[in-house]
């Protein structure tokens, strides 16, 4: 096997090996076809000589640096090791003279080759890595959650000299990313972005757009976590996680998986299980092979394999491997996966200690979301002509209101009162007016003979001038104002759906009796309203 890349739904190591073996069988047939094509074409091979190869110059460099590279290979700390190597490069350049001033690249390659040989020799002979660890030991891990006060969730994950800050932000359905793909449009509710600034490796570079590396690592981390996200029905939020790599010495993509998982839980996202990631390495000399857990940057560069494995306690969710040798056997890959399983379990244990479960409450800064199932025949009433009603509702409550064809309504807003107002409005659409019930309604129109009151969303009734107060009312707007909220009692609903409302029925009369004397039909006795009640025979309902 030379390379693998994929995702899975928490499969065990044996299942993954079986899947790779199945794919490998098909790839062998492709390779055989390529060999036959090459043999048929009979194109001559082209000779290539390394232009920088110079045995005499290499001997001068070796003599000048002495045992500096051996010391560098046995120096655990990265910065100190780099300083020794830089000093050795200065010695080498001085030794080869000014006539070879253009050979700096060659010197660097010779030093890397010697460092690689020494690192591998020590590992095979002494079972000791460049930083002093044995092959299975994982670097020290520290975890801090809720490290930033303003974002909805945050976590700082540090493993050795690799540190990733995960920041989680929650949004509404309107925040989903729309993808215009060849096969059609689709939406993404989960996005993970990985940033790798130059300062994380002690460098200064011009900051441009995301690199191929950032895109690839972010995609790997996103696939690692997407498997354990809650379904939309259980958690109707759009989720974005940004990983800021603050320091890097190997395995920053897997540190991103850990930091992202913790930041999601800190934000209150109910993950099925936390996810951790680990990068495995390999040093292979002949028949001897040593598998390394949690590799350093130098072990990635000077070793033979970079095998990233992410998953939960239940199984693997994503994996990626590239190697620098001709290939590795399935047996060696099986050993690497088993060692990765042990390392992942160790990391998950530390994560679970730092944050045992998702936060029970969302951040105060996170949007509030409620979902309502509306009868499909009421969707038009919610939306209104040309979307007028739903736009007015969104503006009045400062919320976003999204309605699907099946009647699912999602209300999202930062203001709790606004969300509650919008929710009650939608719930009101499903209610039918009940005679004798008291409603709190808004006055929508004032006419000479009374006022129209909206007691349910889109449902108005007439409060006749005689039902406003026990005292005689000369002008309606002397007692109630347009837009004012009043409590009224529903007296009657006629076969056409027209509603008679009374404010007077809820007020004490001069004897202190609430509502006064009622007729057998439930109407408050008062002056006859006759034909002047509704000029032209207009209806109550809009």
Short mmCIF file of C-alpha atoms in Angstrom, two decimals:
data_model
loop_
_atom_site.label_atom_id
_atom_site.label_comp_id
_atom_site.label_asym_id
_atom_site.label_seq_id
_atom_site.Cartn_x
_atom_site.Cartn_y
_atom_site.Cartn_z
CA UNK A 1 0.00 0.00 0.00
CA UNK A 2 1.37 3.42 -0.91
CA UNK A 3 -1.41 5.78 0.12
CA UNK A 4 -4.87 5.71 1.73
CA UNK A 5 -7.47 8.41 2.32
CA UNK A 6 -11.02 8.04 3.53
CA UNK A 7 -13.72 8.32 6.15
CA UNK A 8 -15.87 5.76 7.93
CA UNK A 9 -18.72 5.48 10.40
CA UNK A 10 -16.78 4.38 13.48
CA UNK A 11 -15.49 1.09 12.04
CA UNK A 12 -13.05 -1.15 13.88
CA UNK A 13 -9.46 -1.72 12.74
CA UNK A 14 -10.14 -5.17 11.24
CA UNK A 15 -12.97 -3.83 9.09
CA UNK A 16 -10.78 -1.00 7.81
CA UNK A 17 -7.97 -3.42 6.93
CA UNK A 18 -10.47 -5.64 5.08
CA UNK A 19 -11.75 -2.61 3.13
CA UNK A 20 -8.20 -1.56 2.17
CA UNK A 21 -7.38 -5.10 1.07
CA UNK A 22 -10.52 -5.17 -1.07
CA UNK A 23 -9.55 -1.91 -2.77
CA UNK A 24 -5.93 -3.02 -3.12
CA UNK A 25 -7.00 -6.09 -5.13
CA UNK A 26 -8.65 -3.84 -7.70
CA UNK A 27 -5.66 -1.48 -7.79
CA UNK A 28 -3.28 -4.38 -8.57
CA UNK A 29 -5.27 -5.07 -11.74
CA UNK A 30 -4.87 -1.40 -12.76
CA UNK A 31 -1.11 -1.60 -12.11
CA UNK A 32 -0.85 -4.76 -14.25
CA UNK A 33 -2.65 -2.96 -17.06
CA UNK A 34 -0.16 -0.08 -16.81
CA UNK A 35 2.78 -2.53 -16.96
CA UNK A 36 1.34 -4.10 -20.14
CA UNK A 37 0.91 -0.68 -21.74
CA UNK A 38 4.50 0.26 -20.87
CA UNK A 39 5.80 -3.00 -22.31
CA UNK A 40 3.79 -2.50 -25.49
CA UNK A 41 5.08 1.03 -26.07
CA UNK A 42 8.72 0.01 -25.39
CA UNK A 43 9.80 3.58 -24.69
CA UNK A 44 13.46 3.76 -23.59
CA UNK A 45 14.14 4.85 -20.01
CA UNK A 46 15.82 8.21 -19.61
CA UNK A 47 19.02 8.40 -17.56
CA UNK A 48 19.18 11.08 -14.87
CA UNK A 49 22.20 12.09 -12.85
CA UNK A 50 22.06 14.13 -9.67
CA UNK A 51 23.73 17.40 -10.61
CA UNK A 52 24.64 18.22 -7.00
CA UNK A 53 26.38 14.90 -6.23
CA UNK A 54 29.98 15.65 -5.21
CA UNK A 55 31.77 13.06 -3.05
CA UNK A 56 34.81 15.29 -2.36
CA UNK A 57 32.64 18.20 -1.25
CA UNK A 58 30.56 15.93 0.96
CA UNK A 59 33.75 14.64 2.63
CA UNK A 60 34.86 18.22 3.38
CA UNK A 61 31.46 18.96 4.93
CA UNK A 62 31.60 15.82 7.09
CA UNK A 63 35.08 16.74 8.35
CA UNK A 64 34.03 20.32 9.14
CA UNK A 65 30.91 19.52 11.15
CA UNK A 66 32.40 16.64 13.17
CA UNK A 67 29.84 15.19 15.55
CA UNK A 68 27.51 18.23 15.44
CA UNK A 69 24.76 16.29 13.64
CA UNK A 70 25.08 13.40 16.10
CA UNK A 71 24.54 15.93 18.90
CA UNK A 72 21.56 17.43 17.05
CA UNK A 73 19.97 13.98 16.66
CA UNK A 74 20.24 13.50 20.43
CA UNK A 75 18.86 16.92 21.38
CA UNK A 76 15.20 16.59 22.45
CA UNK A 77 14.18 20.25 22.13
CA UNK A 78 13.29 21.37 18.60
CA UNK A 79 14.63 24.93 18.72
CA UNK A 80 17.92 23.89 20.28
CA UNK A 81 18.28 21.11 17.72
CA UNK A 82 17.70 23.60 14.89
CA UNK A 83 20.34 25.96 16.30
CA UNK A 84 22.93 23.17 16.33
CA UNK A 85 22.07 22.31 12.74
CA UNK A 86 22.33 25.97 11.65
CA UNK A 87 25.72 26.30 13.33
CA UNK A 88 26.86 23.15 11.51
CA UNK A 89 25.70 24.65 8.20
CA UNK A 90 27.78 27.80 8.86
CA UNK A 91 30.86 25.63 9.58
CA UNK A 92 30.30 23.62 6.41
CA UNK A 93 29.96 26.71 4.20
CA UNK A 94 33.19 28.14 5.65
CA UNK A 95 35.00 24.84 5.04
CA UNK A 96 34.07 24.51 1.35
CA UNK A 97 35.27 28.06 0.60
CA UNK A 98 33.90 31.05 -1.25
CA UNK A 99 34.25 29.29 -4.60
CA UNK A 100 31.37 27.05 -3.49
CA UNK A 101 29.17 29.82 -2.10
CA UNK A 102 26.36 28.69 -4.42
CA UNK A 103 26.30 25.20 -2.82
CA UNK A 104 24.13 26.16 0.18
CA UNK A 105 21.33 23.86 -1.01
CA UNK A 106 23.77 20.97 -1.37
CA UNK A 107 25.08 21.58 2.17
CA UNK A 108 21.54 21.57 3.54
CA UNK A 109 20.76 18.28 1.79
CA UNK A 110 23.93 16.66 3.14
CA UNK A 111 23.10 17.75 6.70
CA UNK A 112 19.52 16.45 6.37
CA UNK A 113 20.81 13.12 5.06
CA UNK A 114 23.19 12.76 8.01
CA UNK A 115 20.52 13.80 10.54
CA UNK A 116 18.12 11.29 9.02
CA UNK A 117 20.67 8.48 9.16
CA UNK A 118 21.59 9.24 12.77
CA UNK A 119 17.95 9.50 13.91
CA UNK A 120 17.06 6.18 12.27
CA UNK A 121 20.20 4.45 13.55
CA UNK A 122 19.44 5.45 17.14
CA UNK A 123 15.81 4.36 16.87
CA UNK A 124 16.65 0.91 15.46
CA UNK A 125 19.57 0.29 17.82
CA UNK A 126 18.32 1.89 21.04
CA UNK A 127 14.53 2.07 20.54
CA UNK A 128 14.82 5.77 21.38
CA UNK A 129 13.36 8.65 19.37
CA UNK A 130 14.88 12.01 18.56
CA UNK A 131 13.18 13.66 21.56
CA UNK A 132 14.01 10.81 23.94
CA UNK A 133 10.62 9.03 23.89
CA UNK A 134 10.08 5.36 23.21
CA UNK A 135 8.01 4.50 20.07
CA UNK A 136 4.62 4.33 21.84
CA UNK A 137 4.81 7.27 24.24
CA UNK A 138 2.62 10.30 23.49
CA UNK A 139 3.79 13.78 24.31
CA UNK A 140 2.38 15.64 27.32
CA UNK A 141 -1.15 16.92 26.71
CA UNK A 142 -2.88 19.91 28.34
CA UNK A 143 -6.48 20.97 27.68
CA UNK A 144 -8.31 24.22 28.47
CA UNK A 145 -11.96 24.87 27.61
CA UNK A 146 -14.06 28.06 27.56
CA UNK A 147 -10.82 29.92 27.01
CA UNK A 148 -12.44 32.72 24.97
CA UNK A 149 -15.46 34.52 26.50
CA UNK A 150 -17.22 35.76 23.37
CA UNK A 151 -17.39 32.78 20.95
CA UNK A 152 -20.05 30.15 21.51
CA UNK A 153 -17.44 27.48 22.33
CA UNK A 154 -13.65 27.29 22.52
CA UNK A 155 -10.88 24.91 23.54
CA UNK A 156 -7.08 25.02 23.59
CA UNK A 157 -5.44 21.65 22.94
CA UNK A 158 -1.67 21.38 23.46
CA UNK A 159 0.35 18.26 22.72
CA UNK A 160 4.07 18.79 23.20
CA UNK A 161 5.04 21.73 21.00
CA UNK A 162 1.89 21.51 18.89
CA UNK A 163 -1.01 23.71 19.94
CA UNK A 164 -4.42 24.24 18.31
CA UNK A 165 -7.15 26.67 19.36
CA UNK A 166 -10.62 25.45 18.36
CA UNK A 167 -13.38 28.08 18.10
CA UNK A 168 -17.02 27.11 17.52
CA UNK A 169 -19.78 29.38 16.21
CA UNK A 170 -23.45 28.44 15.91
CA UNK A 171 -25.84 29.91 13.36
CA UNK A 172 -29.29 29.46 11.87
CA UNK A 173 -30.36 27.52 8.79
CA UNK A 174 -29.82 30.70 6.76
CA UNK A 175 -26.09 30.44 7.55
CA UNK A 176 -25.65 27.11 5.72
CA UNK A 177 -23.06 27.16 2.97
CA UNK A 178 -24.55 26.70 -0.47
CA UNK A 179 -22.37 24.61 -2.79
CA UNK A 180 -22.89 25.03 -6.53
CA UNK A 181 -21.50 21.68 -7.72
CA UNK A 182 -21.52 19.98 -11.10
CA UNK A 183 -24.09 17.46 -9.93
CA UNK A 184 -26.36 20.20 -8.53
CA UNK A 185 -26.69 22.51 -5.55
CA UNK A 186 -26.48 21.29 -1.99
CA UNK A 187 -25.99 22.85 1.46
CA UNK A 188 -23.44 22.26 4.20
CA UNK A 189 -24.45 22.77 7.82
CA UNK A 190 -20.99 21.94 9.22
CA UNK A 191 -17.78 23.69 8.20
CA UNK A 192 -14.31 23.32 9.68
CA UNK A 193 -11.54 25.70 8.66
CA UNK A 194 -7.87 25.08 9.49
CA UNK A 195 -5.44 28.01 9.63
CA UNK A 196 -1.69 27.44 9.70
CA UNK A 197 0.02 30.85 10.08
CA UNK A 198 3.75 31.10 9.51
CA UNK A 199 4.42 32.13 13.12
CA UNK A 200 3.34 28.64 14.27
CA UNK A 201 6.69 27.33 12.99
CA UNK A 202 8.72 30.41 13.91
CA UNK A 203 8.69 31.87 10.40
CA UNK A 204 7.60 35.12 8.79
CA UNK A 205 5.85 34.90 5.43
CA UNK A 206 3.44 36.96 3.41
CA UNK A 207 -0.08 35.96 4.45
CA UNK A 208 -2.08 34.91 1.40
CA UNK A 209 -5.11 32.69 0.82
CA UNK A 210 -5.42 29.18 2.23
CA UNK A 211 -2.78 26.80 0.95
CA UNK A 212 -3.27 23.29 -0.41
CA UNK A 213 -2.06 22.02 2.95
CA UNK A 214 -4.62 24.06 4.89
CA UNK A 215 -7.45 22.93 2.62
CA UNK A 216 -6.42 19.28 2.95
CA UNK A 217 -5.92 19.28 6.72
CA UNK A 218 -9.17 21.15 7.30
CA UNK A 219 -11.04 18.67 5.12
CA UNK A 220 -9.55 15.71 6.99
CA UNK A 221 -10.51 17.17 10.38
CA UNK A 222 -14.00 18.03 9.12
CA UNK A 223 -14.59 14.47 7.91
CA UNK A 224 -13.28 13.13 11.22
CA UNK A 225 -15.96 14.94 13.20
CA UNK A 226 -18.95 15.08 10.84
CA UNK A 227 -19.82 11.45 11.61
CA UNK A 228 -20.61 12.20 15.28
CA UNK A 229 -22.62 15.40 14.79
CA UNK A 230 -26.27 15.32 15.91
CA UNK A 231 -28.97 15.17 13.27
CA UNK A 232 -30.66 18.40 12.24
CA UNK A 233 -33.91 17.39 13.95
CA UNK A 234 -32.11 17.07 17.29
CA UNK A 235 -29.90 20.17 16.94
CA UNK A 236 -31.12 22.60 14.23
CA UNK A 237 -27.98 24.76 14.07
CA UNK A 238 -25.45 25.52 11.36
CA UNK A 239 -22.01 24.89 12.87
CA UNK A 240 -18.66 26.43 12.00
CA UNK A 241 -15.38 25.54 13.69
CA UNK A 242 -12.10 27.36 13.07
CA UNK A 243 -8.81 25.81 14.18
CA UNK A 244 -6.00 28.28 14.70
CA UNK A 245 -2.66 26.44 14.88
CA UNK A 246 -0.66 28.55 17.33
CA UNK A 247 2.42 26.32 17.45
CA UNK A 248 3.39 23.31 15.35
CA UNK A 249 5.84 20.49 15.79
CA UNK A 250 4.06 17.69 13.97
CA UNK A 251 0.50 16.37 13.92
CA UNK A 252 -1.29 19.73 13.88
CA UNK A 253 -4.19 18.28 11.87
CA UNK A 254 -4.85 15.68 14.57
CA UNK A 255 -4.53 18.33 17.28
CA UNK A 256 -7.17 20.21 15.30
CA UNK A 257 -9.51 17.21 15.51
CA UNK A 258 -9.13 17.17 19.31
CA UNK A 259 -9.51 20.95 19.72
CA UNK A 260 -12.51 21.05 17.38
CA UNK A 261 -14.27 18.21 19.20
CA UNK A 262 -13.73 19.92 22.56
CA UNK A 263 -14.88 23.33 21.28
CA UNK A 264 -18.09 21.77 19.92
CA UNK A 265 -18.84 20.16 23.28
CA UNK A 266 -17.98 23.42 25.04
CA UNK A 267 -20.54 25.16 22.81
CA UNK A 268 -23.22 22.65 23.85
CA UNK A 269 -23.31 20.63 20.63
CA UNK A 270 -24.46 17.13 21.70
CA UNK A 271 -21.86 15.03 19.88
CA UNK A 272 -22.57 11.31 19.85
CA UNK A 273 -19.04 10.79 21.19
CA UNK A 274 -15.84 12.89 21.39
CA UNK A 275 -13.29 12.40 18.60
CA UNK A 276 -9.50 12.37 18.91
CA UNK A 277 -6.75 12.02 16.33
CA UNK A 278 -3.18 10.75 16.30
CA UNK A 279 -0.43 10.72 13.66
CA UNK A 280 1.63 7.53 13.33
CA UNK A 281 5.13 7.26 11.83
CA UNK A 282 7.44 4.51 10.62
CA UNK A 283 11.15 3.84 10.35
CA UNK A 284 11.94 0.78 8.24
CA UNK A 285 15.46 -0.52 7.68
CA UNK A 286 15.49 -3.86 5.84
CA UNK A 287 13.40 -6.33 7.82
CA UNK A 288 13.37 -4.11 10.90
CA UNK A 289 10.41 -1.72 11.28
CA UNK A 290 9.54 0.58 14.18
CA UNK A 291 6.10 2.21 14.35
CA UNK A 292 5.96 5.60 16.08
CA UNK A 293 2.98 7.15 17.90
CA UNK A 294 2.39 10.92 17.84
CA UNK A 295 5.21 11.88 15.48
CA UNK A 296 7.23 15.09 15.56
CA UNK A 297 7.78 17.30 12.56
CA UNK A 298 11.32 15.90 12.10
CA UNK A 299 10.02 12.33 12.37
CA UNK A 300 7.55 13.10 9.59
CA UNK A 301 10.26 14.63 7.41
CA UNK A 302 12.98 12.05 8.13
CA UNK A 303 10.78 8.96 8.61
CA UNK A 304 9.00 6.72 6.13
CA UNK A 305 5.30 7.26 6.89
CA UNK A 306 2.72 9.77 8.05
CA UNK A 307 -0.45 7.86 8.96
CA UNK A 308 -3.21 10.00 10.51
CA UNK A 309 -6.03 8.15 12.27
CA UNK A 310 -9.02 9.85 13.92
CA UNK A 311 -11.95 8.30 15.72
CA UNK A 312 -13.97 7.68 18.86
CA UNK A 313 -13.84 4.89 21.41
CA UNK A 314 -16.25 3.02 19.14
CA UNK A 315 -14.14 3.16 16.00
CA UNK A 316 -12.35 5.06 13.24
CA UNK A 317 -14.00 8.06 11.56
CA UNK A 318 -11.25 9.26 9.17
CA UNK A 319 -7.77 8.24 8.05
CA UNK A 320 -5.01 9.42 5.73
CA UNK A 321 -1.61 7.93 4.94
CA UNK A 322 1.30 8.83 2.70
CA UNK A 323 4.69 7.16 2.69
CA UNK A 324 8.18 7.80 1.36
CA UNK A 325 9.12 4.20 0.65
CA UNK A 326 7.89 1.88 -2.08
CA UNK A 327 5.02 0.47 -0.02
CA UNK A 328 4.03 -1.19 3.23
CA UNK A 329 2.32 -4.51 3.86
CA UNK A 330 -1.17 -4.98 5.23
CA UNK A 331 0.36 -6.61 8.29
CA UNK A 332 2.46 -3.51 9.02
CA UNK A 333 -0.60 -1.32 8.51
CA UNK A 334 -2.57 -3.53 10.90
CA UNK A 335 0.13 -3.04 13.55
CA UNK A 336 0.07 0.72 12.99
CA UNK A 337 -3.72 0.83 13.37
CA UNK A 338 -3.62 -1.16 16.60
CA UNK A 339 -0.96 1.14 18.06
CA UNK A 340 -3.03 4.14 16.92
CA UNK A 341 -6.04 2.65 18.73
CA UNK A 342 -4.07 2.57 22.00
CA UNK A 343 -2.86 6.15 21.55
CA UNK A 344 -6.34 7.40 20.64
CA UNK A 345 -7.81 5.79 23.77
CA UNK A 346 -5.18 7.57 25.91
CA UNK A 347 -5.98 10.96 24.37
CA UNK A 348 -9.75 10.44 24.67
CA UNK A 349 -9.30 9.64 28.35
CA UNK A 350 -7.63 13.02 28.92
CA UNK A 351 -10.31 14.81 26.87
CA UNK A 352 -13.10 13.14 28.83
CA UNK A 353 -11.45 14.16 32.10
CA UNK A 354 -11.22 17.79 30.97
CA UNK A 355 -14.78 17.89 29.55
CA UNK A 356 -16.88 14.84 30.45
CA UNK A 357 -19.90 15.82 28.34
CA UNK A 358 -21.31 18.60 26.20
CA UNK A 359 -22.26 21.79 28.00
CA UNK A 360 -25.92 21.55 29.08
CA UNK A 361 -26.59 25.16 28.07
CA UNK A 362 -25.71 27.17 25.00
CA UNK A 363 -23.70 30.36 25.31
CA UNK A 364 -25.67 33.52 26.05
CA UNK A 365 -24.28 34.85 22.77
CA UNK A 366 -25.54 31.89 20.72
CA UNK A 367 -28.75 32.26 18.73
CA UNK A 368 -31.90 30.73 20.19
CA UNK A 369 -33.77 28.32 17.92
CA UNK A 370 -37.23 26.80 18.23
CA UNK A 371 -38.96 24.47 15.79
CA UNK A 372 -42.69 24.20 15.19
CA UNK A 373 -44.69 21.85 12.96
CA UNK A 374 -47.36 23.92 11.21
CA UNK A 375 -50.33 22.47 9.39
CA UNK A 376 -49.57 22.66 5.68
CA UNK A 377 -52.84 24.48 4.97
CA UNK A 378 -51.63 27.29 7.28
CA UNK A 379 -48.31 27.86 5.49
CA UNK A 380 -49.86 30.44 3.17
CA UNK A 381 -51.26 32.33 6.16
CA UNK A 382 -47.79 32.49 7.73
CA UNK A 383 -46.06 33.62 4.55
CA UNK A 384 -48.75 36.02 3.33
CA UNK A 385 -49.11 37.54 -0.12
CA UNK A 386 -45.64 37.83 -1.66
CA UNK A 387 -44.05 36.96 1.69
CA UNK A 388 -45.48 40.06 3.36
CA UNK A 389 -46.53 38.41 6.62
CA UNK A 390 -43.33 36.48 7.24
CA UNK A 391 -41.19 39.55 6.47
CA UNK A 392 -43.18 41.67 8.89
CA UNK A 393 -42.88 38.97 11.56
CA UNK A 394 -39.11 38.73 11.06
CA UNK A 395 -38.73 42.50 11.24
CA UNK A 396 -40.94 42.90 14.31
CA UNK A 397 -39.31 40.10 16.31
CA UNK A 398 -35.75 40.57 14.93
CA UNK A 399 -35.66 36.84 14.13
CA UNK A 400 -35.16 34.73 11.05
CA UNK A 401 -38.19 32.58 10.23
CA UNK A 402 -37.74 29.68 7.83
CA UNK A 403 -40.59 27.45 6.70
CA UNK A 404 -40.29 24.20 4.72
CA UNK A 405 -42.88 22.71 2.40
CA UNK A 406 -43.75 20.07 5.00
CA UNK A 407 -44.76 22.78 7.48
CA UNK A 408 -41.61 22.73 9.62
CA UNK A 409 -40.98 26.27 10.87
CA UNK A 410 -37.62 27.24 12.39
CA UNK A 411 -37.38 30.49 14.35
CA UNK A 412 -33.91 31.80 15.17
CA UNK A 413 -32.84 34.95 16.96
CA UNK A 414 -30.48 36.38 19.54
CA UNK A 415 -33.26 37.97 21.62
CA UNK A 416 -35.19 35.50 23.80
CA UNK A 417 -38.30 37.71 23.88
CA UNK A 418 -38.26 38.06 20.10
CA UNK A 419 -37.96 34.29 19.60
CA UNK A 420 -40.83 33.73 22.06
CA UNK A 421 -42.98 36.33 20.26
CA UNK A 422 -42.36 34.70 16.88
CA UNK A 423 -42.99 31.23 18.32
CA UNK A 424 -46.30 32.32 19.85
CA UNK A 425 -47.29 33.89 16.54
CA UNK A 426 -46.71 30.63 14.68
CA UNK A 427 -48.46 28.59 17.39
CA UNK A 428 -51.37 31.00 17.18
CA UNK A 429 -51.87 30.10 13.53
CA UNK A 430 -52.81 26.57 14.61
CA UNK A 431 -55.32 27.69 17.21
CA UNK A 432 -59.05 28.00 16.57
CA UNK A 433 -60.96 30.76 18.38
CA UNK A 434 -63.03 29.54 21.36
CA UNK A 435 -66.20 31.32 22.44
CA UNK A 436 -65.92 32.49 26.03
CA UNK A 437 -62.13 32.54 26.04
CA UNK A 438 -60.13 35.65 26.90
CA UNK A 439 -57.48 36.81 24.41
CA UNK A 440 -54.82 39.49 24.41
CA UNK A 441 -55.06 41.09 20.99
CA UNK A 442 -53.66 44.00 19.04
CA UNK A 443 -55.90 46.73 17.65
CA UNK A 444 -55.35 46.77 13.91
CA UNK A 445 -58.08 49.16 12.74
CA UNK A 446 -60.30 51.78 14.30
CA UNK A 447 -63.64 52.67 12.67
CA UNK A 448 -66.60 54.81 13.78
CA UNK A 449 -68.54 51.84 15.10
CA UNK A 450 -65.72 50.06 16.93
CA UNK A 451 -62.26 48.57 16.59
CA UNK A 452 -60.89 45.45 14.94
CA UNK A 453 -58.66 43.36 17.18
CA UNK A 454 -56.26 40.63 16.01
CA UNK A 455 -56.62 37.94 18.68
CA UNK A 456 -54.77 35.23 16.73
CA UNK A 457 -52.26 35.59 13.89
CA UNK A 458 -54.27 36.66 10.85
CA UNK A 459 -57.59 36.39 12.76
CA UNK A 460 -59.46 39.61 13.55
CA UNK A 461 -62.72 40.24 15.32
CA UNK A 462 -64.88 43.30 15.84
CA UNK A 463 -65.03 44.98 19.22
CA UNK A 464 -68.19 47.07 18.75
CA UNK A 465 -68.20 50.54 20.28
CA UNK A 466 -70.86 49.35 22.74
CA UNK A 467 -68.53 46.60 23.98
CA UNK A 468 -65.58 48.83 24.72
CA UNK A 469 -66.66 50.18 28.10
CA UNK A 470 -69.64 50.28 30.51
CA UNK A 471 -69.74 54.05 29.99
CA UNK A 472 -71.02 55.48 26.75
CA UNK A 473 -68.15 55.93 24.26
CA UNK A 474 -68.38 58.87 21.86
CA UNK A 475 -65.16 58.20 19.97
CA UNK A 476 -63.39 54.86 19.87
CA UNK A 477 -59.90 56.36 19.86
CA UNK A 478 -60.68 58.20 23.10
CA UNK A 479 -60.46 54.82 24.86
CA UNK A 480 -58.20 52.60 22.73
CA UNK A 481 -55.40 53.40 20.30
CA UNK A 482 -54.23 51.83 17.08
CA UNK A 483 -51.54 49.19 17.75
CA UNK A 484 -52.47 48.96 21.44
CA UNK A 485 -52.80 45.54 23.05
CA UNK A 486 -56.06 44.90 24.91
CA UNK A 487 -57.66 41.94 26.64
CA UNK A 488 -60.98 40.91 25.12
CA UNK A 489 -63.49 38.10 25.51
CA UNK A 490 -64.76 36.22 22.48
CA UNK A 491 -68.55 36.45 22.64
CA UNK A 492 -69.59 34.69 19.45
CA UNK A 493 -68.44 33.32 16.08
CA UNK A 494 -70.99 33.26 13.29
CA UNK A 495 -71.10 30.61 10.52
CA UNK A 496 -68.99 32.89 8.28
CA UNK A 497 -66.23 33.03 10.89
CA UNK A 498 -66.96 36.62 11.97
CA UNK A 499 -66.08 37.18 15.61
CA UNK A 500 -67.69 39.48 18.19
CA UNK A 501 -65.31 40.67 20.90
CA UNK A 502 -65.87 42.53 24.15
CA UNK A 503 -63.55 44.50 26.35
CA UNK A 504 -66.45 45.53 28.55
CA UNK A 505 -67.10 41.91 29.53
CA UNK A 506 -63.81 41.94 31.44
CA UNK A 507 -64.38 45.27 33.26
CA UNK A 508 -66.30 45.75 36.53
CA UNK A 509 -69.53 47.76 36.26
CA UNK A 510 -70.68 50.45 38.73
CA UNK A 511 -71.72 47.70 41.12
CA UNK A 512 -68.32 46.01 40.88
CA UNK A 513 -69.64 43.11 38.83
CA UNK A 514 -67.27 41.94 36.11
CA UNK A 515 -68.86 42.08 32.67
CA UNK A 516 -72.33 43.31 33.66
CA UNK A 517 -75.54 41.52 32.71
CA UNK A 518 -75.25 39.04 29.81
CA UNK A 519 -77.92 37.93 27.40
CA UNK A 520 -78.59 34.25 26.80
CA UNK A 521 -76.53 34.43 23.59
CA UNK A 522 -73.52 35.57 25.55
CA UNK A 523 -73.60 39.12 24.16
CA UNK A 524 -73.34 42.12 26.45
CA UNK A 525 -76.60 44.02 26.41
CA UNK A 526 -76.26 47.41 24.89
CA UNK A 527 -77.51 49.66 22.13
CA UNK A 528 -78.53 47.88 18.95
CA UNK A 529 -75.73 47.93 16.41
CA UNK A 530 -78.02 47.25 13.46
CA UNK A 531 -76.94 47.88 9.92
CA UNK A 532 -74.35 50.55 10.79
CA UNK A 533 -72.16 47.82 12.29
CA UNK A 534 -70.40 46.91 9.12
CA UNK A 535 -71.08 49.21 6.15
CA UNK A 536 -71.25 47.32 2.91
CA UNK A 537 -71.47 43.97 4.69
CA UNK A 538 -67.65 43.58 4.92
CA UNK A 539 -66.28 40.57 6.81
CA UNK A 540 -64.07 40.37 9.88
CA UNK A 541 -61.37 38.10 8.49
CA UNK A 542 -58.54 39.36 6.38
#
